[in-house]
Short mmCIF file of N, CA and C in Angstrom, two decimals:
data_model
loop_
_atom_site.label_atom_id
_atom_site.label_comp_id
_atom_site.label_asym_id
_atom_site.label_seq_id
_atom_site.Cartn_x
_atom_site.Cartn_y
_atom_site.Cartn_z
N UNK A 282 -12.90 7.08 -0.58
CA UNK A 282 -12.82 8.42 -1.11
C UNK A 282 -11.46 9.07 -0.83
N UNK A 283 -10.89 8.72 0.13
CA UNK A 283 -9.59 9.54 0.44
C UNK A 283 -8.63 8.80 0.32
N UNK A 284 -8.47 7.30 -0.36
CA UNK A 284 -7.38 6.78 -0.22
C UNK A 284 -6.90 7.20 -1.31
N UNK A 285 -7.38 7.42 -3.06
CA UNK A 285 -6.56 8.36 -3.97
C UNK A 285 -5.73 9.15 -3.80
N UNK A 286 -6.56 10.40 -3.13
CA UNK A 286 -5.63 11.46 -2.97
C UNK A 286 -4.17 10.99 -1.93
N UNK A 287 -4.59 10.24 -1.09
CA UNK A 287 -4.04 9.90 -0.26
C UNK A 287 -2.58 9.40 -1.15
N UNK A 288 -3.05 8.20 -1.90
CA UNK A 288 -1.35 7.75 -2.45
C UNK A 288 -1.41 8.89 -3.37
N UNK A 289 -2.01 10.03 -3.92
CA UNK A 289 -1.26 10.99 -4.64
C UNK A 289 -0.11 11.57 -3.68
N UNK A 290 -0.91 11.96 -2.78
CA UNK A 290 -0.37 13.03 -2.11
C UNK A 290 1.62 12.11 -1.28
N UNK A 291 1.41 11.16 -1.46
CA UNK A 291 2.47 9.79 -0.95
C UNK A 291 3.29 9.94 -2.16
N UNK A 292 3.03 9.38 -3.38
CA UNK A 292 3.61 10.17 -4.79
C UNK A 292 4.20 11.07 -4.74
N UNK A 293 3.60 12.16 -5.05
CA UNK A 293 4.18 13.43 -5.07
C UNK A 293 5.29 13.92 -3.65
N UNK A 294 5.27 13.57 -2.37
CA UNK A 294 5.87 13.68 -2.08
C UNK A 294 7.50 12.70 -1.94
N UNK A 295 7.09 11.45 -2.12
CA UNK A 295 8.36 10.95 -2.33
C UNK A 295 9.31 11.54 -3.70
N UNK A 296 8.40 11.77 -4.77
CA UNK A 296 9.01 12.69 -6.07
C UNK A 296 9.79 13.83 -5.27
N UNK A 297 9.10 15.02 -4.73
CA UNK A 297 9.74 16.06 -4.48
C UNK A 297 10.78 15.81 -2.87
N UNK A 298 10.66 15.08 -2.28
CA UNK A 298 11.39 14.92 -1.20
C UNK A 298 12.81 14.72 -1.10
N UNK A 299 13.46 15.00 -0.84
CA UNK A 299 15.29 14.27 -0.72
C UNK A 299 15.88 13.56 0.06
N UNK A 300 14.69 12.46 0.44
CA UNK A 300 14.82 11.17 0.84
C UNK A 300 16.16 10.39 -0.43
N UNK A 301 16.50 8.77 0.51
CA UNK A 301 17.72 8.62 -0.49
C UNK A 301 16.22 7.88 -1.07
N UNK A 302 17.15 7.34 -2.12
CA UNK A 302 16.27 6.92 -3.13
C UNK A 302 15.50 5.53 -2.86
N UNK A 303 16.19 4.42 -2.03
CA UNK A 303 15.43 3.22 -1.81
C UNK A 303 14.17 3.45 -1.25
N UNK A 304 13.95 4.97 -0.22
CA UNK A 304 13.26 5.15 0.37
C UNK A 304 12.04 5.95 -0.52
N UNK A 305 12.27 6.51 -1.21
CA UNK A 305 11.44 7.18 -2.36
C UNK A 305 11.25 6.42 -3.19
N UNK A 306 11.57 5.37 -3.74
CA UNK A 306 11.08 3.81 -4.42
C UNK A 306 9.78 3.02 -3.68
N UNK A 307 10.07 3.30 -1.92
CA UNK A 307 8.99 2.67 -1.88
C UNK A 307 7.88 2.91 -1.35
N UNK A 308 8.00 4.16 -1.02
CA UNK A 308 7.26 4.93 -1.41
C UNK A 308 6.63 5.22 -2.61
N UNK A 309 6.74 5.60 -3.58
CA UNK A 309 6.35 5.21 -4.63
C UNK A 309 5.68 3.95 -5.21
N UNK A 310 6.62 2.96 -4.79
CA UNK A 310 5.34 1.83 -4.92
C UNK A 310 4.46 1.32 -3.99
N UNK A 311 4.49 2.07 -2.60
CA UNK A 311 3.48 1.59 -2.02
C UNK A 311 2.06 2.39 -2.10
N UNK A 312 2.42 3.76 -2.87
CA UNK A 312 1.33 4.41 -3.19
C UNK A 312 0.51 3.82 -4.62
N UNK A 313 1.39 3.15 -5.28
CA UNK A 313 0.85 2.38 -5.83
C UNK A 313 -0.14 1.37 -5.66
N UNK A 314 0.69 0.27 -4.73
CA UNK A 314 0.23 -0.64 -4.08
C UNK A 314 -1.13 -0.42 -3.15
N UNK A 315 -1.34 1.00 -2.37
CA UNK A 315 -2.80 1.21 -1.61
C UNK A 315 -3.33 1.31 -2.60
N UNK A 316 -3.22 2.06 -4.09
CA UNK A 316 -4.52 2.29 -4.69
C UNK A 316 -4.89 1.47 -5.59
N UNK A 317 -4.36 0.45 -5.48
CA UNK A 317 -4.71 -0.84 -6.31
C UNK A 317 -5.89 -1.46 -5.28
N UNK A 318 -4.93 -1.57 -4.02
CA UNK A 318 -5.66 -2.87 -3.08
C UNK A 318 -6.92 -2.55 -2.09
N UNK A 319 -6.78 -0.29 -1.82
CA UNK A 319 -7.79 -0.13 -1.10
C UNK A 319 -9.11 -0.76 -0.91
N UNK A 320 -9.57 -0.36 -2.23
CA UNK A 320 -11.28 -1.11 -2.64
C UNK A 320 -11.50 -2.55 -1.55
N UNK A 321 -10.27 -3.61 -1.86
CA UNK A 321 -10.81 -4.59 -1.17
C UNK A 321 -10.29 -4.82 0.15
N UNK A 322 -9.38 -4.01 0.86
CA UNK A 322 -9.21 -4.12 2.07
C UNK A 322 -10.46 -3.12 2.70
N UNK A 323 -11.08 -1.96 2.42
CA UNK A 323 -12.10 -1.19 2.70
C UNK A 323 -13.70 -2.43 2.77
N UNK A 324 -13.96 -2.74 1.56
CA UNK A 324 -14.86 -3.58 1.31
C UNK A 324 -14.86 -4.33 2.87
N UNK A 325 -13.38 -5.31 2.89
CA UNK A 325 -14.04 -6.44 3.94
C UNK A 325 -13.54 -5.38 5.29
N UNK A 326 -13.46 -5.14 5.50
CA UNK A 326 -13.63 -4.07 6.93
C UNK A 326 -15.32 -3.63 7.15
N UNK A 327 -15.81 -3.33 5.70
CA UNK A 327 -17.03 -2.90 6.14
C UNK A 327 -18.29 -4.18 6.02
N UNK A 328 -17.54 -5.14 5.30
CA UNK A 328 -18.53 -6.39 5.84
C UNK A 328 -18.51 -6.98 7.01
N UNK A 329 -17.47 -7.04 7.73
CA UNK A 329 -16.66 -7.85 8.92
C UNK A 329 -17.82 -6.50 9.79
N UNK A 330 -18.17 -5.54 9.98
CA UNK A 330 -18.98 -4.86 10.74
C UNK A 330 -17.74 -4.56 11.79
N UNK A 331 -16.19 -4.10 11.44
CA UNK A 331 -15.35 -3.86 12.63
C UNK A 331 -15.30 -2.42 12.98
N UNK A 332 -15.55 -1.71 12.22
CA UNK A 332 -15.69 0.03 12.78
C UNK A 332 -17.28 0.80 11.71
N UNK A 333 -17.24 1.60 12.76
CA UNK A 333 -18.55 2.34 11.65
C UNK A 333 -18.11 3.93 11.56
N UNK A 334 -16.85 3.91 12.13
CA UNK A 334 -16.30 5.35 11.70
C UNK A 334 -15.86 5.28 10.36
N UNK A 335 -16.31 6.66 9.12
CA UNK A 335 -15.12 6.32 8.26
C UNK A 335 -13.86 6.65 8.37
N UNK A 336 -13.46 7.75 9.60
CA UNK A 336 -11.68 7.66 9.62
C UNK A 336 -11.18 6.48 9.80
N UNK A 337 -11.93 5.97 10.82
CA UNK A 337 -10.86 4.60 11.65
C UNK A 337 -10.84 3.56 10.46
N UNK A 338 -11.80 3.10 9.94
CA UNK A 338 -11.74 2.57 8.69
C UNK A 338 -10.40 3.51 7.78
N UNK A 339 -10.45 4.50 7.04
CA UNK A 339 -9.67 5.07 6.68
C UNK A 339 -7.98 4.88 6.85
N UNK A 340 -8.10 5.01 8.03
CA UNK A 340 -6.72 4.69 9.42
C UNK A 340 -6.38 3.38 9.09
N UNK A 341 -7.22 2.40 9.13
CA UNK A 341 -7.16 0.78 9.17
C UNK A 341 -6.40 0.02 7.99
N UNK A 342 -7.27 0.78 6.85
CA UNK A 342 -6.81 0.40 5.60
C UNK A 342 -5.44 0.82 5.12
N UNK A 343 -4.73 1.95 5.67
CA UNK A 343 -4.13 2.40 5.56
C UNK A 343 -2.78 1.76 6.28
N UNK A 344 -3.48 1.17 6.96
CA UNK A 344 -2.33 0.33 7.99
C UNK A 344 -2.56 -1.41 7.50
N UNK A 345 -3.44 -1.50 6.82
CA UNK A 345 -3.56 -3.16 6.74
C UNK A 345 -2.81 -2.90 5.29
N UNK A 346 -2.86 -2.22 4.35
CA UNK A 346 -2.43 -1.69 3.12
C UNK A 346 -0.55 -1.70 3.53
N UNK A 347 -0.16 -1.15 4.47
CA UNK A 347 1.65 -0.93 4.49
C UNK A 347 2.07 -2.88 4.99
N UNK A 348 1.30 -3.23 5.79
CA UNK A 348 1.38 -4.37 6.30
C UNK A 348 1.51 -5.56 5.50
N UNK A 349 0.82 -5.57 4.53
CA UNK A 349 0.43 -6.47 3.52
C UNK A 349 1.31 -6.34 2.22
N UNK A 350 2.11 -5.18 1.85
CA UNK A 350 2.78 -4.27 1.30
C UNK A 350 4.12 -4.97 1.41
N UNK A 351 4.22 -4.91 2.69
CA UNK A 351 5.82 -5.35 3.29
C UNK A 351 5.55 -6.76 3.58
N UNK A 352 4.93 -7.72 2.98
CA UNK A 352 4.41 -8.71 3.04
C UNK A 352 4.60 -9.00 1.70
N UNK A 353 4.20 -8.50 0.86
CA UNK A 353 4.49 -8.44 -0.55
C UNK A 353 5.94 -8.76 -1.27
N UNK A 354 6.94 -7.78 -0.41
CA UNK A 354 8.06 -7.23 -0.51
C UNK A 354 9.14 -8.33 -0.16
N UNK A 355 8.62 -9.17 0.99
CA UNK A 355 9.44 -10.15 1.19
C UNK A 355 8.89 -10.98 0.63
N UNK A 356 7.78 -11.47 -0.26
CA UNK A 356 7.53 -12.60 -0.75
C UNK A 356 8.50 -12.85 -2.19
N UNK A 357 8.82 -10.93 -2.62
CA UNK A 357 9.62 -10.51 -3.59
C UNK A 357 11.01 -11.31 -3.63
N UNK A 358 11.26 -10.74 -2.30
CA UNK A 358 12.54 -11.26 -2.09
C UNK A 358 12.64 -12.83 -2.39
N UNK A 359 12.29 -13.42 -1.52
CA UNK A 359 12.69 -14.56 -0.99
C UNK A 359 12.26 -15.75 -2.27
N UNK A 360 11.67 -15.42 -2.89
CA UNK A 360 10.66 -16.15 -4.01
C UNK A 360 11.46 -15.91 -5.97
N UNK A 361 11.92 -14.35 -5.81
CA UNK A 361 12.37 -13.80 -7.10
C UNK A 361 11.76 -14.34 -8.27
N UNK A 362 10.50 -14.28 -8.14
CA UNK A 362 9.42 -14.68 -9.52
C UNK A 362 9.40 -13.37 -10.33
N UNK A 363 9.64 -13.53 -11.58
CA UNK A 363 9.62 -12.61 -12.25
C UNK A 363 8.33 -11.64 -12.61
N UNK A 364 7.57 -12.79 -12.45
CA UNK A 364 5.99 -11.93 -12.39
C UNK A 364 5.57 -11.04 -11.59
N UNK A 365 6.43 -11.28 -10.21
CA UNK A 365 5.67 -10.17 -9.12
C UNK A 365 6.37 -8.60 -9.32
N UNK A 366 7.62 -8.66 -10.27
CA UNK A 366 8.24 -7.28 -10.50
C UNK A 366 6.66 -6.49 -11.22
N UNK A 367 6.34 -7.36 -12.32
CA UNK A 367 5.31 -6.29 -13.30
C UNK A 367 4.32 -5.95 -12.10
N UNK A 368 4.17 -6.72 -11.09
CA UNK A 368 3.11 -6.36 -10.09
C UNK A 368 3.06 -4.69 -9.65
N UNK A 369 4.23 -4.27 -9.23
CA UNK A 369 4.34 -3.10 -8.79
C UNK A 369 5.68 -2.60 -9.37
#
């Protein structure tokens, strides 16, 4: 429920912020990137039975989401498949 607003609110502020720009890029696509991938990093958190809070869950995803992200980012790099640009 809160990870939407969540990369809105990540959006909109890298838009209005005067961050330099690499930094507002990725931002931008990593708010992308949580609201694509939340659903299934949430999902197996709540099968795995590892928290029964929904913040910490919340918190979790949010952190397995930047992790996986910058995981992404160097696969970008190092790989330069043209397919993973349309990704994000």
């Amino acid at each position: 429920f809160l990870t939407m607003p969540t990369a809105l609110v990540i959006f909109i502020w890298s838009i209005s912020s005067s961050l330099k720009f690499r930094f507002a890029l990725f931002f931008r696509n990593f708010s992308t990137f949580l609201y694509v991938i939340h659903k299934a990093i949430i999902s197996f958190i709540i099968r795995m039975n590892i928290f029964e809070q929904e913040i910490l869950i919340f918190f979790l995803a949010i952190s397995v989401s930047l992790i996986l992200y910058y995981i992404f980012l160097q696969y970008k790099k190092k790989f330069n498949w043209q397919w993973l640009n349309y990704l994000m």
